[in-house]
Tab-separated table of N, CA, C and O in Angstrom:
chain	number	residue	atom	x	y	z
A	1	MET	N	0.705	-1.148	-0.111
A	1	MET	CA	0.136	0.012	-0.036
A	1	MET	C	0.847	1.187	0.015
A	1	MET	O	0.465	2.627	-0.456
A	2	ALA	N	2.006	1.375	0.782
A	2	ALA	CA	2.618	2.675	0.489
A	2	ALA	C	3.458	2.353	-0.492
A	2	ALA	O	3.457	3.704	-0.871
A	3	SER	N	3.654	2.028	-1.558
A	3	SER	CA	4.215	1.920	-2.821
A	3	SER	C	3.283	2.573	-3.657
A	3	SER	O	3.724	3.162	-4.383
A	4	SER	N	2.282	2.194	-3.567
A	4	SER	CA	1.191	2.861	-4.129
A	4	SER	C	0.420	4.388	-4.054
A	4	SER	O	0.425	5.484	-4.859
A	5	ASN	N	1.349	5.197	-2.659
A	5	ASN	CA	1.444	6.742	-2.363
A	5	ASN	C	2.308	7.170	-3.007
A	5	ASN	O	2.734	7.806	-3.298
A	6	ILE	N	3.395	6.554	-3.640
A	6	ILE	CA	4.619	6.946	-3.750
A	6	ILE	C	4.679	7.432	-5.307
A	6	ILE	O	4.842	8.648	-5.586
A	7	LYS	N	4.213	6.996	-6.164
A	7	LYS	CA	3.957	7.418	-7.456
A	7	LYS	C	3.376	8.752	-7.464
A	7	LYS	O	4.079	9.894	-8.140
A	8	PRO	N	1.935	8.990	-7.228
A	8	PRO	CA	1.599	10.271	-6.829
A	8	PRO	C	2.517	11.496	-6.217
A	8	PRO	O	2.431	12.872	-6.648
A	9	ILE	N	3.291	10.849	-5.248
A	9	ILE	CA	4.391	12.031	-4.568
A	9	ILE	C	4.768	12.324	-5.487
A	9	ILE	O	5.864	13.780	-5.489
A	10	ARG	N	5.843	10.976	-6.350
A	10	ARG	CA	6.424	11.912	-7.045
A	10	ARG	C	6.142	12.453	-8.448
A	10	ARG	O	6.740	13.505	-9.020
A	11	GLN	N	5.456	12.315	-9.223
A	11	GLN	CA	4.696	13.188	-9.733
A	11	GLN	C	4.502	14.617	-9.120
A	11	GLN	O	4.396	15.450	-10.078
A	12	ALA	N	4.112	14.697	-8.046
A	12	ALA	CA	3.700	16.106	-7.341
A	12	ALA	C	5.246	16.663	-7.567
A	12	ALA	O	5.136	17.946	-7.694
A	13	GLU	N	6.030	15.948	-7.124
A	13	GLU	CA	7.473	16.549	-6.575
A	13	GLU	C	8.597	17.088	-8.023
A	13	GLU	O	8.454	17.670	-8.134
A	14	HIS	N	8.181	16.228	-9.160
A	14	HIS	CA	8.199	16.541	-10.235
A	14	HIS	C	7.495	18.129	-11.067
A	14	HIS	O	8.345	18.976	-11.415
A	15	VAL	N	6.358	17.969	-10.752
A	15	VAL	CA	5.754	19.192	-11.234
A	15	VAL	C	5.887	20.253	-10.131
A	15	VAL	O	6.408	21.642	-10.788
A	16	VAL	N	6.221	20.204	-9.004
A	16	VAL	CA	6.402	21.366	-8.077
A	16	VAL	C	8.176	21.800	-8.680
A	16	VAL	O	8.182	23.008	-8.960
A	17	GLU	N	9.476	20.818	-8.850
A	17	GLU	CA	10.149	20.910	-9.671
A	17	GLU	C	10.503	21.842	-11.040
A	17	GLU	O	11.137	22.937	-11.171
A	18	ASP	N	9.597	21.274	-11.686
A	18	ASP	CA	9.066	22.279	-13.084
A	18	ASP	C	8.322	23.513	-12.789
A	18	ASP	O	9.282	24.602	-13.396
A	19	LEU	N	7.477	23.780	-11.706
A	19	LEU	CA	7.394	24.970	-11.605
A	19	LEU	C	8.409	26.022	-11.081
A	19	LEU	O	8.660	27.320	-10.909
A	20	SER	N	8.958	25.560	-10.296
A	20	SER	CA	10.245	26.484	-9.746
A	20	SER	C	11.125	26.380	-10.568
A	20	SER	O	11.781	27.568	-10.156
A	21	GLU	N	11.446	25.357	-11.161
A	21	GLU	CA	12.648	26.077	-12.176
A	21	GLU	C	12.234	27.373	-13.334
A	21	GLU	O	12.623	28.032	-13.743
A	22	HIS	N	10.867	26.954	-13.805
A	22	HIS	CA	10.306	27.779	-14.899
A	22	HIS	C	10.104	29.567	-13.824
A	22	HIS	O	10.631	30.182	-14.327
A	23	MET	N	9.909	29.464	-12.458
A	23	MET	CA	9.721	30.489	-11.468
A	23	MET	C	11.248	30.978	-11.412
A	23	MET	O	11.571	32.305	-11.881
A	24	SER	N	12.382	30.228	-11.083
A	24	SER	CA	13.791	30.724	-10.700
A	24	SER	C	14.277	31.417	-12.267
A	24	SER	O	14.725	32.321	-12.205
A	25	ASP	N	13.695	30.647	-13.443
A	25	ASP	CA	14.473	31.107	-14.608
A	25	ASP	C	13.840	32.742	-14.775
A	25	ASP	O	14.419	33.452	-15.230
A	26	GLN	N	12.240	32.891	-14.704
A	26	GLN	CA	11.852	34.425	-14.668
A	26	GLN	C	12.341	35.166	-13.855
A	26	GLN	O	12.881	36.186	-14.145
A	27	ILE	N	12.654	34.838	-12.816
A	27	ILE	CA	13.408	35.751	-11.676
A	27	ILE	C	14.624	35.796	-11.998
A	27	ILE	O	14.954	36.942	-11.707
A	28	ALA	N	15.390	35.002	-12.690
A	28	ALA	CA	17.155	35.292	-12.847
A	28	ALA	C	16.874	36.704	-14.142
A	28	ALA	O	17.596	37.047	-14.309
A	29	SER	N	15.842	36.136	-15.132
A	29	SER	CA	15.537	37.023	-15.994
A	29	SER	C	15.519	38.585	-15.302
A	29	SER	O	15.913	39.240	-15.992
A	30	LEU	N	14.603	38.453	-14.803
A	30	LEU	CA	14.017	39.601	-14.030
A	30	LEU	C	15.406	40.654	-13.561
A	30	LEU	O	15.820	41.897	-13.347
A	31	GLY	N	16.408	39.948	-12.623
A	31	GLY	CA	17.359	40.284	-12.030
A	31	GLY	C	18.371	40.725	-13.016
A	31	GLY	O	19.205	41.737	-12.522
A	32	ARG	N	18.621	40.206	-14.378
A	32	ARG	CA	19.523	40.659	-15.088
A	32	ARG	C	19.065	41.686	-15.620
A	32	ARG	O	19.787	42.681	-15.798
A	33	GLN	N	17.655	42.179	-15.803
A	33	GLN	CA	17.172	43.430	-16.636
A	33	GLN	C	16.944	44.448	-15.679
A	33	GLN	O	17.568	45.414	-16.109
A	34	ILE	N	16.677	44.563	-14.481
A	34	ILE	CA	16.987	45.314	-13.313
A	34	ILE	C	18.969	45.779	-13.012
A	34	ILE	O	18.966	46.785	-13.138
A	35	ALA	N	18.882	44.395	-13.614
A	35	ALA	CA	20.756	45.017	-13.339
A	35	ALA	C	21.173	45.999	-14.620
A	35	ALA	O	22.172	46.960	-14.134
A	36	SER	N	20.280	45.641	-15.365
A	36	SER	CA	20.742	46.209	-17.159
A	36	SER	C	20.280	47.790	-16.965
A	36	SER	O	20.845	48.854	-16.724
A	37	ILE	N	19.416	47.775	-16.340
A	37	ILE	CA	18.385	49.209	-15.653
A	37	ILE	C	19.264	50.031	-14.734
A	37	ILE	O	19.864	51.228	-15.049
A	38	SER	N	19.940	49.453	-13.839
A	38	SER	CA	21.075	49.832	-12.776
A	38	SER	C	21.603	50.516	-13.584
A	38	SER	O	22.545	51.566	-13.128
A	39	SER	N	22.535	49.678	-14.177
A	39	SER	CA	23.658	50.286	-14.879
A	39	SER	C	23.540	51.355	-15.878
A	39	SER	O	24.174	52.316	-16.071
A	40	SER	N	22.515	51.092	-16.827
A	40	SER	CA	22.005	52.402	-17.551
A	40	SER	C	21.857	53.748	-16.791
A	40	SER	O	22.108	54.602	-17.557
A	41	LEU	N	20.912	53.603	-15.714
A	41	LEU	CA	21.152	54.736	-14.901
A	41	LEU	C	22.216	55.533	-14.553
A	41	LEU	O	22.474	56.679	-14.044
A	42	GLU	N	23.252	54.445	-13.824
A	42	GLU	CA	24.157	54.858	-13.384
A	42	GLU	C	25.164	55.824	-14.627
A	42	GLU	O	25.830	56.514	-14.296
A	43	ASP	N	24.831	55.150	-15.856
A	43	ASP	CA	25.844	55.974	-16.795
A	43	ASP	C	25.055	57.246	-17.446
A	43	ASP	O	25.807	58.135	-17.232
A	44	MET	N	23.566	57.516	-16.977
A	44	MET	CA	22.921	58.223	-17.404
A	44	MET	C	23.369	59.629	-16.152
A	44	MET	O	22.817	60.797	-16.510
A	45	ARG	N	23.687	58.992	-15.112
A	45	ARG	CA	23.599	59.778	-13.902
A	45	ARG	C	24.673	60.684	-14.179
A	45	ARG	O	24.884	61.983	-13.819
A	46	HIS	N	25.842	60.099	-14.776
A	46	HIS	CA	26.923	60.781	-15.044
A	46	HIS	C	26.448	62.214	-16.325
A	46	HIS	O	27.299	63.398	-16.326
A	47	SER	N	25.853	61.955	-17.215
A	47	SER	CA	26.005	62.940	-18.292
A	47	SER	C	24.532	63.957	-18.389
A	47	SER	O	24.437	64.759	-18.888
A	48	LEU	N	23.917	63.310	-17.826
A	48	LEU	CA	22.185	64.490	-17.424
A	48	LEU	C	22.453	65.273	-15.867
A	48	LEU	O	22.833	64.990	-14.858
A	49	ASN	N	21.860	66.161	-16.156
A	49	ASN	CA	21.620	67.073	-14.828
A	49	ASN	C	20.843	66.611	-13.879
A	49	ASN	O	19.561	65.781	-14.590
A	50	SER	N	20.031	67.326	-13.143
A	50	SER	CA	19.274	66.544	-12.314
A	50	SER	C	17.631	66.690	-12.352
A	50	SER	O	17.103	65.736	-12.116
A	51	HIS	N	17.326	67.559	-13.308
A	51	HIS	CA	16.025	67.806	-13.961
A	51	HIS	C	16.014	66.421	-15.110
A	51	HIS	O	14.880	66.055	-15.159
A	52	ASP	N	16.715	66.508	-15.628
A	52	ASP	CA	16.819	65.636	-16.799
A	52	ASP	C	16.704	64.191	-16.450
A	52	ASP	O	15.900	63.043	-16.430
A	53	LEU	N	17.494	63.838	-14.930
A	53	LEU	CA	17.798	62.426	-14.447
A	53	LEU	C	16.618	62.223	-13.493
A	53	LEU	O	16.450	61.031	-14.117
A	54	ARG	N	15.687	62.896	-13.109
A	54	ARG	CA	14.417	62.417	-12.605
A	54	ARG	C	13.577	62.412	-13.627
A	54	ARG	O	12.818	61.419	-13.256
A	55	GLU	N	13.216	62.730	-14.938
A	55	GLU	CA	12.644	62.720	-15.434
A	55	GLU	C	12.782	61.560	-16.445
A	55	GLU	O	11.991	60.605	-16.665
A	56	GLU	N	13.648	60.775	-16.714
A	56	GLU	CA	14.543	59.859	-17.345
A	56	GLU	C	14.421	58.950	-16.574
A	56	GLU	O	13.443	57.461	-16.436
A	57	VAL	N	14.628	59.019	-14.827
A	57	VAL	CA	14.385	57.862	-13.818
A	57	VAL	C	12.660	57.437	-13.678
A	57	VAL	O	12.639	56.421	-13.707
A	58	GLY	N	11.803	58.501	-13.475
A	58	GLY	CA	10.475	58.672	-13.617
A	58	GLY	C	10.042	57.604	-14.744
A	58	GLY	O	9.044	56.647	-14.919
A	59	HIS	N	10.751	57.955	-16.047
A	59	HIS	CA	9.897	57.425	-17.142
A	59	HIS	C	10.732	55.590	-17.187
A	59	HIS	O	9.545	54.684	-17.405
A	60	ARG	N	11.887	55.459	-16.745
A	60	ARG	CA	11.992	54.008	-16.693
A	60	ARG	C	11.585	53.109	-15.723
A	60	ARG	O	11.523	52.030	-15.698
A	61	ALA	N	11.060	54.117	-14.374
A	61	ALA	CA	10.748	53.429	-13.606
A	61	ALA	C	9.409	53.007	-13.720
A	61	ALA	O	8.507	51.414	-13.320
A	62	ARG	N	8.334	53.879	-14.618
A	62	ARG	CA	7.209	53.297	-15.114
A	62	ARG	C	7.155	52.207	-16.369
A	62	ARG	O	6.789	51.316	-16.055
A	63	ALA	N	8.011	52.338	-16.955
A	63	ALA	CA	8.661	51.059	-18.028
A	63	ALA	C	8.750	49.495	-17.111
A	63	ALA	O	8.259	48.823	-17.464
A	64	ALA	N	9.400	50.081	-16.276
A	64	ALA	CA	9.799	48.795	-15.310
A	64	ALA	C	8.494	48.226	-14.490
A	64	ALA	O	8.261	46.845	-14.402
A	65	ALA	N	7.723	49.191	-13.611
A	65	ALA	CA	6.779	48.605	-13.346
A	65	ALA	C	5.725	48.326	-14.348
A	65	ALA	O	5.204	47.198	-14.012
A	66	ARG	N	5.632	48.320	-15.581
A	66	ARG	CA	4.562	47.918	-16.607
A	66	ARG	C	5.265	46.769	-16.813
A	66	ARG	O	4.361	45.693	-17.153
A	67	TYR	N	6.375	46.389	-16.813
A	67	TYR	CA	7.388	45.136	-17.188
A	67	TYR	C	6.745	44.098	-16.082
A	67	TYR	O	6.171	42.830	-16.346
A	68	VAL	N	7.159	44.519	-14.979
A	68	VAL	CA	6.975	43.737	-13.921
A	68	VAL	C	5.622	43.188	-13.683
A	68	VAL	O	5.032	42.143	-13.259
A	69	GLY	N	4.362	43.930	-14.250
A	69	GLY	CA	3.434	44.203	-13.711
A	69	GLY	C	2.499	42.882	-14.607
A	69	GLY	O	2.014	41.772	-14.838
A	70	GLY	N	3.276	43.276	-16.081
A	70	GLY	CA	2.518	42.285	-17.332
A	70	GLY	C	3.617	40.909	-16.461
A	70	GLY	O	2.952	39.730	-17.058
A	71	GLN	N	4.698	40.462	-15.769
A	71	GLN	CA	4.676	39.536	-15.766
A	71	GLN	C	4.348	38.901	-14.730
A	71	GLN	O	4.095	37.640	-14.825
A	72	ALA	N	4.007	39.399	-13.844
A	72	ALA	CA	2.951	39.272	-12.753
A	72	ALA	C	1.419	38.452	-13.292
A	72	ALA	O	1.079	37.416	-13.226
A	73	ASN	N	1.115	39.345	-14.764
A	73	ASN	CA	-0.021	38.615	-15.315
A	73	ASN	C	0.257	37.363	-16.353
A	73	ASN	O	-0.617	36.677	-15.823
A	74	THR	N	1.689	37.227	-16.425
A	74	THR	CA	1.779	36.191	-17.143
A	74	THR	C	1.605	35.052	-16.352
A	74	THR	O	1.430	34.081	-16.925
A	75	ALA	N	2.344	35.136	-14.872
A	75	ALA	CA	2.414	34.328	-14.227
A	75	ALA	C	0.901	33.820	-13.644
A	75	ALA	O	0.795	32.490	-13.533
A	76	GLY	N	0.064	34.677	-13.657
A	76	GLY	CA	-1.224	34.712	-13.133
A	76	GLY	C	-2.167	33.748	-13.976
A	76	GLY	O	-2.736	33.070	-13.577
A	77	GLN	N	-1.668	33.978	-15.197
A	77	GLN	CA	-2.448	33.384	-15.919
A	77	GLN	C	-2.174	32.170	-16.517
A	77	GLN	O	-2.584	31.151	-16.869
A	78	VAL	N	-0.731	31.611	-16.506
A	78	VAL	CA	-0.549	30.142	-16.359
A	78	VAL	C	-0.936	29.688	-15.301
A	78	VAL	O	-1.606	28.523	-15.375
A	79	MET	N	-1.439	30.036	-14.016
A	79	MET	CA	-1.656	29.347	-13.089
A	79	MET	C	-3.242	29.323	-13.188
A	79	MET	O	-3.984	28.004	-12.994
A	80	ARG	N	-4.144	30.127	-14.113
A	80	ARG	CA	-5.883	29.957	-14.406
A	80	ARG	C	-5.571	29.140	-15.519
A	80	ARG	O	-6.609	28.200	-15.500
A	81	ASP	N	-4.733	29.131	-16.438
A	81	ASP	CA	-5.124	28.074	-17.582
A	81	ASP	C	-4.607	26.530	-17.209
A	81	ASP	O	-4.668	25.665	-17.905
A	82	ASN	N	-3.388	26.010	-15.847
A	82	ASN	CA	-3.390	25.425	-15.732
A	82	ASN	C	-4.166	25.102	-14.349
A	82	ASN	O	-2.647	24.802	-13.164
A	83	PRO	N	-5.059	25.120	-14.045
A	83	PRO	CA	-5.472	25.117	-12.464
A	83	PRO	C	-4.704	23.362	-11.821
A	83	PRO	O	-4.591	23.436	-10.947
A	84	LEU	N	-5.160	22.650	-12.741
A	84	LEU	CA	-4.509	21.085	-12.109
A	84	LEU	C	-3.273	20.995	-11.748
A	84	LEU	O	-2.994	20.686	-10.596
A	85	GLN	N	-2.363	21.636	-12.407
A	85	GLN	CA	-0.942	21.428	-12.366
A	85	GLN	C	-0.722	22.444	-11.228
A	85	GLN	O	0.030	22.029	-10.073
A	86	THR	N	-1.377	23.603	-11.124
A	86	THR	CA	-1.016	24.259	-9.968
A	86	THR	C	-1.920	23.717	-8.611
A	86	THR	O	-0.665	23.790	-7.204
A	87	ALA	N	-2.582	23.432	-8.917
A	87	ALA	CA	-3.327	22.686	-7.584
A	87	ALA	C	-2.013	21.715	-6.786
A	87	ALA	O	-1.899	21.313	-5.852
A	88	ALA	N	-1.918	20.680	-8.095
A	88	ALA	CA	-0.925	19.529	-7.866
A	88	ALA	C	0.424	20.226	-7.292
A	88	ALA	O	1.021	19.560	-6.228
A	89	ALA	N	1.104	21.026	-7.565
A	89	ALA	CA	2.241	21.797	-7.148
A	89	ALA	C	1.857	22.293	-5.476
A	89	ALA	O	2.859	21.812	-4.486
A	90	LEU	N	0.878	22.902	-5.579
A	90	LEU	CA	0.351	23.342	-3.924
A	90	LEU	C	0.496	22.010	-3.008
A	90	LEU	O	0.975	22.391	-2.110
A	91	ALA	N	-0.298	21.111	-3.741
A	91	ALA	CA	-0.401	19.809	-2.716
A	91	ALA	C	1.005	18.934	-2.727
A	91	ALA	O	0.839	18.868	-1.493
A	92	ALA	N	1.693	19.438	-3.750
A	92	ALA	CA	2.630	18.293	-3.023
A	92	ALA	C	3.882	19.564	-2.217
A	92	ALA	O	4.473	18.858	-1.403
A	93	VAL	N	3.729	20.657	-2.448
A	93	VAL	CA	4.602	21.430	-1.164
A	93	VAL	C	4.020	21.050	0.223
A	93	VAL	O	4.657	21.029	0.797
A	94	ALA	N	2.239	21.313	-0.160
A	94	ALA	CA	1.538	20.888	1.486
A	94	ALA	C	2.275	19.496	1.794
A	94	ALA	O	2.744	19.476	3.195
A	95	LEU	N	2.206	18.486	1.049
A	95	LEU	CA	2.636	17.652	1.585
A	95	LEU	C	3.918	17.472	1.919
A	95	LEU	O	4.443	16.775	2.852
A	96	LEU	N	5.073	17.693	1.308
A	96	LEU	CA	6.576	18.023	1.637
A	96	LEU	C	6.711	18.805	2.970
A	96	LEU	O	7.538	17.945	3.813
A	97	ALA	N	6.300	19.786	3.126
A	97	ALA	CA	6.171	20.355	4.352
A	97	ALA	C	5.402	19.605	5.461
A	97	ALA	O	6.122	19.612	6.719
A	98	ALA	N	4.484	19.080	5.166
A	98	ALA	CA	4.031	17.986	6.198
A	98	ALA	C	4.992	16.700	6.498
A	98	ALA	O	4.940	16.728	7.683
A	99	LEU	N	5.444	16.176	5.616
A	99	LEU	CA	6.669	15.393	6.235
A	99	LEU	C	7.786	15.755	6.731
A	99	LEU	O	8.222	15.454	7.314
A	100	VAL	N	7.999	16.941	6.495
A	100	VAL	CA	9.131	17.744	6.936
A	100	VAL	C	8.882	18.247	8.075
A	100	VAL	O	9.735	17.844	9.034
A	101	PHE	N	7.666	18.439	8.578
A	101	PHE	CA	7.384	18.955	10.158
A	101	PHE	C	6.501	17.965	11.063
A	101	PHE	O	6.278	18.525	11.614
A	102	ARG	N	6.565	17.065	10.381
A	102	ARG	CA	5.667	15.838	10.802
A	102	ARG	C	6.953	15.287	11.863
A	102	ARG	O	7.545	14.825	12.249
A	103	ARG	N	6.229	15.469	13.409
A	103	ARG	CA	6.633	15.062	14.943
A	103	ARG	C	5.983	13.349	14.851
A	103	ARG	O	4.946	13.291	14.823
A	104	ASP	N	7.052	12.551	15.151
A	104	ASP	CA	6.495	11.341	15.489
A	104	ASP	C	7.361	11.239	17.381
A	104	ASP	O	7.675	11.250	17.701
């Protein structure tokens, strides 16, 4: 009986791993883009006066906010499009947490 429970657990672990890898890739991509924006802002800081810099920073911040919002919407849409996988991933995380924190 215990072996019949192992297959769903392994499947859930694979779903969680896949989602985790996808999210990690997105986070790494966002990190690279933020680093690029920071580098650009540093370059611009040396060449612009304070008024121009404020305007440019405001423009870039709005663009970055739109991009991050779009990524959040994309992640939410993936969850809405794949409710079973999302539920399986959440169940797997809950199961793993229960196993880790279970006291005998």
